[in-house]
CSV table of C-alpha atoms in Angstrom, one decimal:
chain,number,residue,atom,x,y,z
M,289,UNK,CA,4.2,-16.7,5.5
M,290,UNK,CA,2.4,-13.8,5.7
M,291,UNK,CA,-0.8,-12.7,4.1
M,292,UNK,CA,-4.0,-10.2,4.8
M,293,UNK,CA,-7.6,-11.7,3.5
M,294,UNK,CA,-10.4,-8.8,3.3
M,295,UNK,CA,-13.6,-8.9,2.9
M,296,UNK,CA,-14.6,-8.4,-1.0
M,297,UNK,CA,-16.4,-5.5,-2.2
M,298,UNK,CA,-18.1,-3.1,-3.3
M,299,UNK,CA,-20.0,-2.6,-0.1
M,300,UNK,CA,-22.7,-0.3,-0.6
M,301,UNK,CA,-24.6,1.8,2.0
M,302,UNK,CA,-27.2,4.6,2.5
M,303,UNK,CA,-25.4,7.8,4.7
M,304,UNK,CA,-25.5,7.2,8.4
M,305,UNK,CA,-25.7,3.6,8.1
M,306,UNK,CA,-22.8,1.3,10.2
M,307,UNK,CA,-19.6,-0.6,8.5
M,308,UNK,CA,-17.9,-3.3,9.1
M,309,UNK,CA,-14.9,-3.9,6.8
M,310,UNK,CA,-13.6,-7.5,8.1
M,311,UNK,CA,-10.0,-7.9,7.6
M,312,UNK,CA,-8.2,-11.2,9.0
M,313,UNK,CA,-4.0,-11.8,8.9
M,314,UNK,CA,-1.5,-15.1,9.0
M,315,UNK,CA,1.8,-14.0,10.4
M,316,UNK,CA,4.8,-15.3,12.2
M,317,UNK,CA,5.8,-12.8,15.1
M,318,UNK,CA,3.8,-9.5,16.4
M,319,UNK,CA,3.3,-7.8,13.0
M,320,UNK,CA,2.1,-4.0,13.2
M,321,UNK,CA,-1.8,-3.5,11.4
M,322,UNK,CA,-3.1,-0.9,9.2
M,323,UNK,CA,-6.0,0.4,7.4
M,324,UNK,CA,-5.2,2.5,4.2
M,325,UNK,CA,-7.8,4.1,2.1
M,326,UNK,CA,-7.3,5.2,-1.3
M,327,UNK,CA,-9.5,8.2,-2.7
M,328,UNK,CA,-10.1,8.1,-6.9
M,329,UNK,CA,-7.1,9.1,-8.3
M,330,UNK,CA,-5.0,9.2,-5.7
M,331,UNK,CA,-2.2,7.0,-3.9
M,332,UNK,CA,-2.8,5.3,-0.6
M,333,UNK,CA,-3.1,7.8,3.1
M,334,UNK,CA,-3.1,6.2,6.1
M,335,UNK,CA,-6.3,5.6,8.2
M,336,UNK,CA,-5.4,3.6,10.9
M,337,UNK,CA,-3.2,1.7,12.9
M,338,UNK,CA,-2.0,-0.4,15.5
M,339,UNK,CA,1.2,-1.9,16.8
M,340,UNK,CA,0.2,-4.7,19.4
M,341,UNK,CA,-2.3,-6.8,20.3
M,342,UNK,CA,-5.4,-5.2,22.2
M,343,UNK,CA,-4.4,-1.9,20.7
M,344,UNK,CA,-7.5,0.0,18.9
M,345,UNK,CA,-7.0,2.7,16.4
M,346,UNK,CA,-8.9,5.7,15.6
M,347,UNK,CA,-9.2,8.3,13.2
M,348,UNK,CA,-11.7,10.4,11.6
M,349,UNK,CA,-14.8,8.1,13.4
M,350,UNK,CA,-13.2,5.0,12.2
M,351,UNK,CA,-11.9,2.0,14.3
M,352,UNK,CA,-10.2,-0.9,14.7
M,353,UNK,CA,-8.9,-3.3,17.5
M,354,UNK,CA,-5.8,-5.4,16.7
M,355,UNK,CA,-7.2,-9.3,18.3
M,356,UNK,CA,-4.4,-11.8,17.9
M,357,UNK,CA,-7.0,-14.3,19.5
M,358,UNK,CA,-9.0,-14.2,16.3
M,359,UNK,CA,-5.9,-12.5,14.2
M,360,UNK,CA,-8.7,-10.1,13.2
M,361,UNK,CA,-8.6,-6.2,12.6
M,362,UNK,CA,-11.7,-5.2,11.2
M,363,UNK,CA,-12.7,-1.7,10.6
M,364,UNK,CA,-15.7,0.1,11.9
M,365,UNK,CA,-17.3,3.1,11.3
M,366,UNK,CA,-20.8,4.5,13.2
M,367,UNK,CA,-22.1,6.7,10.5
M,368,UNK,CA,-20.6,6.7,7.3
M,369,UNK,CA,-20.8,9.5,5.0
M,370,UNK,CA,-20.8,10.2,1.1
M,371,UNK,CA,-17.2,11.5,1.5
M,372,UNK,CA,-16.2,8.5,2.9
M,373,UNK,CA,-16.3,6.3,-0.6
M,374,UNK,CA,-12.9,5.1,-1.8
M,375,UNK,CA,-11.5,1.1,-1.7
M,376,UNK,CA,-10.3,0.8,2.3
M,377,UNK,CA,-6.8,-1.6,2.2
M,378,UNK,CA,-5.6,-3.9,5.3
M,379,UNK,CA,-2.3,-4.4,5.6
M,380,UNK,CA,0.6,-5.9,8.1
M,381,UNK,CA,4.1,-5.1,8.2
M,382,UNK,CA,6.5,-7.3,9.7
M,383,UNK,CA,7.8,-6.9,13.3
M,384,UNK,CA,11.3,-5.4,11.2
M,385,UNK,CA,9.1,-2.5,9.4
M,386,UNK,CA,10.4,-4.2,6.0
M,387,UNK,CA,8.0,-5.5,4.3
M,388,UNK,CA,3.8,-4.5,3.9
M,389,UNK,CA,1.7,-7.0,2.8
M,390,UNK,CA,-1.7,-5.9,1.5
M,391,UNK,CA,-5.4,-7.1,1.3
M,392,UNK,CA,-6.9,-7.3,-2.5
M,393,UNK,CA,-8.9,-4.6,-1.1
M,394,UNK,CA,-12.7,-3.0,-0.4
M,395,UNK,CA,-14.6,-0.6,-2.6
M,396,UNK,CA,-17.3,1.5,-0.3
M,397,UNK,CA,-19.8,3.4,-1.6
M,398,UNK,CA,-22.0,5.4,0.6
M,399,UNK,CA,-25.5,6.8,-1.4
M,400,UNK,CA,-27.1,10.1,-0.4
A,260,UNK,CA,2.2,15.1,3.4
A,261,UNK,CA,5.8,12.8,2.9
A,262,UNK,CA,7.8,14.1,0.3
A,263,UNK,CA,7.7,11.5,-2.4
A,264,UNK,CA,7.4,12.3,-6.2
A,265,UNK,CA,6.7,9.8,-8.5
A,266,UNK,CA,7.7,10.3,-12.4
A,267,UNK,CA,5.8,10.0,-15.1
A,268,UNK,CA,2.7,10.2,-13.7
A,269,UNK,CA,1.1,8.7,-17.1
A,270,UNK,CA,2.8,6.9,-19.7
A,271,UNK,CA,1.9,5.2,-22.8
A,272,UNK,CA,4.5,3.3,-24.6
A,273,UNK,CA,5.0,0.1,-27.1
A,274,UNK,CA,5.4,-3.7,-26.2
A,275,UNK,CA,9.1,-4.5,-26.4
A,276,UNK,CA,10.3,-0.7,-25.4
A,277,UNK,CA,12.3,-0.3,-22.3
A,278,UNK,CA,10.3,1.8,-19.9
A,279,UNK,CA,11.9,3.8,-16.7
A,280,UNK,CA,10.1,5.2,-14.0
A,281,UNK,CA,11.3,7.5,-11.0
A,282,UNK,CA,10.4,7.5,-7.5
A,283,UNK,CA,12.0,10.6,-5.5
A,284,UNK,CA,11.9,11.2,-1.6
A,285,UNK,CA,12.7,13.9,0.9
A,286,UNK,CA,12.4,12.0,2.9
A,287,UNK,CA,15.6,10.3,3.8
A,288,UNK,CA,14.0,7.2,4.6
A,289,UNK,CA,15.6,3.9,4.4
A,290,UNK,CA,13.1,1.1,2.9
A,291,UNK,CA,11.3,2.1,-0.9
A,292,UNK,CA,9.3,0.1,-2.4
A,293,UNK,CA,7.4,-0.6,-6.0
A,294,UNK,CA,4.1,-1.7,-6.3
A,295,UNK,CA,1.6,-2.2,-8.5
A,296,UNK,CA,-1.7,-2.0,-8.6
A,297,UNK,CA,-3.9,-4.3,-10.4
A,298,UNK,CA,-7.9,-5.2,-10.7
A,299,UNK,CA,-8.7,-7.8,-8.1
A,300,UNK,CA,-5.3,-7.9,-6.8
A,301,UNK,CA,-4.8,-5.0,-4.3
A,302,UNK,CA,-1.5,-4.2,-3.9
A,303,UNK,CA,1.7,-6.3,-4.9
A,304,UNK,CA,5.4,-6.2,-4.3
A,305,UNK,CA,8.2,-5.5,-7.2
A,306,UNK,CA,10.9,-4.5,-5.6
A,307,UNK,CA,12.1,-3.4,-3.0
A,308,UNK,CA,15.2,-1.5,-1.2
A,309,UNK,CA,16.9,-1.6,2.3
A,310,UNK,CA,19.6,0.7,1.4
A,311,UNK,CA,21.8,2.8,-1.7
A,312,UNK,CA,22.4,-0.4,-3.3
A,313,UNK,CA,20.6,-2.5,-1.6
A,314,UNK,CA,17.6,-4.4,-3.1
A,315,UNK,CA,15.2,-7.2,-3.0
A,316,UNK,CA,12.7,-8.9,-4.8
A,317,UNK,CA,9.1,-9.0,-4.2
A,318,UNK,CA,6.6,-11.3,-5.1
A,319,UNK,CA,6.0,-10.2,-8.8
A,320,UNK,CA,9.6,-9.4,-9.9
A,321,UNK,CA,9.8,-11.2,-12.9
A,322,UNK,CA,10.0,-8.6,-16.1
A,323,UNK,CA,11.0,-5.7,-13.1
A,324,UNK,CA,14.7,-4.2,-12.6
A,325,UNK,CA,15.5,-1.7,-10.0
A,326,UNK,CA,18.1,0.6,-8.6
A,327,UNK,CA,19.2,3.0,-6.1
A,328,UNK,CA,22.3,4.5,-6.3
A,329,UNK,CA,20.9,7.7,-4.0
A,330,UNK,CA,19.1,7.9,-0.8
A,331,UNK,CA,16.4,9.5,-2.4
A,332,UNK,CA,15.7,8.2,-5.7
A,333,UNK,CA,14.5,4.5,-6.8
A,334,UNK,CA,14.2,3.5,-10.1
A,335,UNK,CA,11.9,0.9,-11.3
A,336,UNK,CA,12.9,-0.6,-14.9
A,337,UNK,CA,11.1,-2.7,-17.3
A,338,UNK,CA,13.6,-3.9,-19.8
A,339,UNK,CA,11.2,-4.8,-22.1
A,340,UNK,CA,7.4,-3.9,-21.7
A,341,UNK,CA,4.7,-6.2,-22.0
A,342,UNK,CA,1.1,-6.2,-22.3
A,343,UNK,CA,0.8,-7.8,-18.8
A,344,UNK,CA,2.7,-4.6,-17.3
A,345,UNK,CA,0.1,-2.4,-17.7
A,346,UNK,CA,-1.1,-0.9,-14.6
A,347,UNK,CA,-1.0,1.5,-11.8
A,348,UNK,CA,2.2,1.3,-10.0
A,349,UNK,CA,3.2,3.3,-6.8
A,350,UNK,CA,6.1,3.8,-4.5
A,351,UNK,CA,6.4,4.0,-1.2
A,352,UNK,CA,9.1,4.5,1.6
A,353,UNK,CA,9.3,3.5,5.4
A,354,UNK,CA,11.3,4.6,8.0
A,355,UNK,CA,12.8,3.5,11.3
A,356,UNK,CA,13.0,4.2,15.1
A,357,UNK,CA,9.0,4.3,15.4
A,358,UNK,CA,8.2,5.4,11.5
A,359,UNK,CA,6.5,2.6,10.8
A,360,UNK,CA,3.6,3.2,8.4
A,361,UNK,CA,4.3,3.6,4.6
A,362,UNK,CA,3.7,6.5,2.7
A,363,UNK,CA,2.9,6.2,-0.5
A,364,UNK,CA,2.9,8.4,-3.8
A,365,UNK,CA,1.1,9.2,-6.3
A,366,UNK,CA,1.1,6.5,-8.6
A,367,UNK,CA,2.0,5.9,-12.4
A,368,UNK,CA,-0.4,5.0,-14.9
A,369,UNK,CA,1.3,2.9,-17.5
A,370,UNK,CA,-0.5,1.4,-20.2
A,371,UNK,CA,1.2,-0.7,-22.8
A,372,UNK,CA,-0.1,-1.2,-26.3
């Protein structure tokens, strides 16, 4: 079946420091990958994502490289910033577009 | 932003009352789906919906109903609310030919004394 594992939280970092969010996936088929982030109070926006393997996605300094070798999709960031803490979500949707399957989730908070 | 309203967007009620809640979208997408959203858990799958009449279950159906007799709306029912429901559930549609992230709404508190 499928599944997402993430890494568990809260990460918690000084401004301008580097993150790594690891995010690994079991799936049958080429699954599309995502990164979500959800901001207090609010629903889920799409970071990130990317549809086949090799593919890296971008977005507001964050990345990620889909790697079906290691069935990895971690996120990365250079510098992170205050405005950048919320809980970051990987997720997978099935080659059909039916069905998302989430991580538990990562809480980030970036100090001052 | 997709168009997706999700109704209420609190809502305290009594265990053993049947609670109703409303997802609308402008959407005219073809997948919605319930989740909720619980404490360790991330997100999880109700329900979901492939078409006006068309439905599934997801991996935490039990205690869930749903239906969607309109494009737009889905409606997520709990026939009889128990402690166990509270959470924070949200909706969220998908498309087709090359739509393929979810958007999501806001999200329903519900909290069930």
């Amino acid at each position: 079946g499928n599944s997402v594992t993430q890494m568990e939280g809260p990460v918690t970092l000084s401004e301008e420091a580097f993150l790594t969010i690891n995010c690994t996936y079991t799936a049958t088929g080429y699954p599309s990958l995502f990164w979500y982030v959800q901001y207090p109070g609010e629903g889920l926006q799409l970071l990130l994502k990317a549809t086949k393997a090799d593919d890296k996605g971008s977005n507001k300094g964050f990345e990620a490289t889909y790697r079906k070798e290691t069935t990895s999709f971690h996120l990365e960031k250079g510098s992170v910033q205050v405005s950048d803490s919320a809980v970051y979500f990987c997720a997978l949707s099935d080659e059909n577009f039916n069905k998302f399957y989430f991580g538990s989730g990562t809480k980030l908070n970036v100090k001052p | 932003d997709a168009g997706i309203t999700q109704s209420p967007r609190h809502k305290v009620t009594e265990t053993g009352t049947p609670v109703t809640l409303r997802c609308h979208q402008t959407e005219n997408h073809r997948y919605m789906y319930w989740y909720r959203q619980d404490p360790g858990h991330g997100l999880r799958l109700i329900h979901y919906s492939y078409g006006v009449k068309d439905t599934d279950k997801g991996e935490v159906s039990d205690g869930y109903s749903v239906s969607r007799s309109k494009t737009e709306d889905f409606l997520l029912t709990l026939e009889s609310a128990t402690s166990s429901q509270t959470s924070v559930y949200f909706c969220a549609i998908t498309g087709t030919g090359g739509y393929t992230e979810a958007f999501f709404g806001q999200g329903t508190r519900l909290t069930v004394v």
